[in-house]
mmCIF file of C-alpha atoms in Angstrom:
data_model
loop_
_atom_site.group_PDB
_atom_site.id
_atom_site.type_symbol
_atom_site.label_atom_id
_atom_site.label_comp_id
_atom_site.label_asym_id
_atom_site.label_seq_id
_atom_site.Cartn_x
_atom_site.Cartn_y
_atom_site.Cartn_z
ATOM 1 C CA UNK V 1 -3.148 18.992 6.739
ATOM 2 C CA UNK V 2 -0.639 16.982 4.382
ATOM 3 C CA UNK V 3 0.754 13.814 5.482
ATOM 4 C CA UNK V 4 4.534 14.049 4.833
ATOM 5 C CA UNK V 5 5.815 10.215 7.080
ATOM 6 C CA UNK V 6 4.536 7.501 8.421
ATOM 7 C CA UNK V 7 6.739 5.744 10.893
ATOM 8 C CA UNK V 8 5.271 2.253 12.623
ATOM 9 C CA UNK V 9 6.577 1.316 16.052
ATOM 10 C CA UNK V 10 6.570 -2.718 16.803
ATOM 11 C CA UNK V 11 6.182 -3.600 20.632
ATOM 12 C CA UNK V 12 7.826 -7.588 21.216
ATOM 13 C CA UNK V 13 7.447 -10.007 23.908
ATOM 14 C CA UNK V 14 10.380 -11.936 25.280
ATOM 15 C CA UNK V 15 12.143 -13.080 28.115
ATOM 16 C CA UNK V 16 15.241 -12.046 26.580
ATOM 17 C CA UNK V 17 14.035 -8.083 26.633
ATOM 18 C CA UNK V 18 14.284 -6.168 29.370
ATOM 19 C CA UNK V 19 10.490 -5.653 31.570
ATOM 20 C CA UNK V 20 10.323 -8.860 28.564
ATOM 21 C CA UNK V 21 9.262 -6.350 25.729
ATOM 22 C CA UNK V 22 11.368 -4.474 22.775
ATOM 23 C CA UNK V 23 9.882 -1.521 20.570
ATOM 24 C CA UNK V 24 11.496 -0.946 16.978
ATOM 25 C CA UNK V 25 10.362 2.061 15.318
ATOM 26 C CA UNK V 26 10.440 1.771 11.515
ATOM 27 C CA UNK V 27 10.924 5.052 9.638
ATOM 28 C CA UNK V 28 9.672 6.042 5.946
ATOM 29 C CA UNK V 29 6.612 3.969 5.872
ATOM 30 C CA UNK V 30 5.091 4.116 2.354
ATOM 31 C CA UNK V 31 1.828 6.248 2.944
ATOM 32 C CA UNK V 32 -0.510 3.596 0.957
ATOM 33 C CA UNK V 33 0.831 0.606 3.067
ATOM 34 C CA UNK V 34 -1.999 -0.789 4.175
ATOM 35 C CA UNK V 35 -2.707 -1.859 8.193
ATOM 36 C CA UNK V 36 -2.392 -5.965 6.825
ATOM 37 C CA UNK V 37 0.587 -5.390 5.305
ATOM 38 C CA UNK V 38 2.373 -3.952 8.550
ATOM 39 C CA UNK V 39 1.576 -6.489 10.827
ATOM 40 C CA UNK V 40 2.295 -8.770 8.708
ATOM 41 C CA UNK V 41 5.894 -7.263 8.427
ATOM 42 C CA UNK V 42 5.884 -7.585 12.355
ATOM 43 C CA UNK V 43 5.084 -10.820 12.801
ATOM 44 C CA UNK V 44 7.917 -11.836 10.224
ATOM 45 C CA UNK V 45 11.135 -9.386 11.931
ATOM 46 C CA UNK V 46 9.479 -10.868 15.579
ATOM 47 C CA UNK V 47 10.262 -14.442 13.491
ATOM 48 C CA UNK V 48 13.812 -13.381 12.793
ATOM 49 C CA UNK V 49 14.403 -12.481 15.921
ATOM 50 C CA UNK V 50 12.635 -15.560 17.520
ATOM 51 C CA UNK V 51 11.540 -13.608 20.137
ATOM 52 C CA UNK V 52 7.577 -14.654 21.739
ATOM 53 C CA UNK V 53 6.098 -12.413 19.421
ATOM 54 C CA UNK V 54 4.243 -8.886 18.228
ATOM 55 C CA UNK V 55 2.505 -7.425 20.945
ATOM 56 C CA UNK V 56 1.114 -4.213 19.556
ATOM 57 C CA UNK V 57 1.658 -1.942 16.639
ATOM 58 C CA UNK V 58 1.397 1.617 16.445
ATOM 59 C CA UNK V 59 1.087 3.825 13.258
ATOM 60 C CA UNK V 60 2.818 7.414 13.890
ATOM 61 C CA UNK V 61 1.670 9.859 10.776
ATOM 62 C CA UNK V 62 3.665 13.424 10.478
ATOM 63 C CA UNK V 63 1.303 16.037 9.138
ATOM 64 C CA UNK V 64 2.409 19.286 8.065
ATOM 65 C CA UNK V 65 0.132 21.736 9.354
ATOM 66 C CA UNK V 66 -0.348 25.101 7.458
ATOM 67 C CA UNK V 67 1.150 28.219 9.288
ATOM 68 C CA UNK V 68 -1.219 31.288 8.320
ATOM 69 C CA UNK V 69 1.342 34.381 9.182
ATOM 70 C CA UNK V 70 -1.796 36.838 9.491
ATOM 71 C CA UNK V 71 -3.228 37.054 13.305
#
């Protein structure tokens, strides 16, 4: 398997959201990032958006998978 994209989805809490939580999904997340480095990134857009802050954080990887065309 090769990893080809990373994508990170952010949950938010807030009264503002509707059922008072708002995912962002983030697309073309370097490969090396490391796990610190995202949350951190969370934590500052939940700042921006003064909302009552990150909830979870979810690391989606794309693999490419190899296709062997004998059977």
């Amino acid at each position: 398997m090769n990893l080809v994209e990373q994508s990170i989805q952010y949950t938010f809490a807030g009264d503002k959201y509707k059922d008072n939580k708002k995912k962002r999904v983030l697309k073309n997340v370097n490969v090396n990032a490391e796990n610190e480095k995202l949350i951190k990134v969370g934590k500052a857009i939940s700042s921006l958006q003064k909302d009552d802050g990150l909830v979870s954080a979810v690391l989606i990887q794309h693999h490419e998978l190899e296709v062997s065309t004998a059977e």
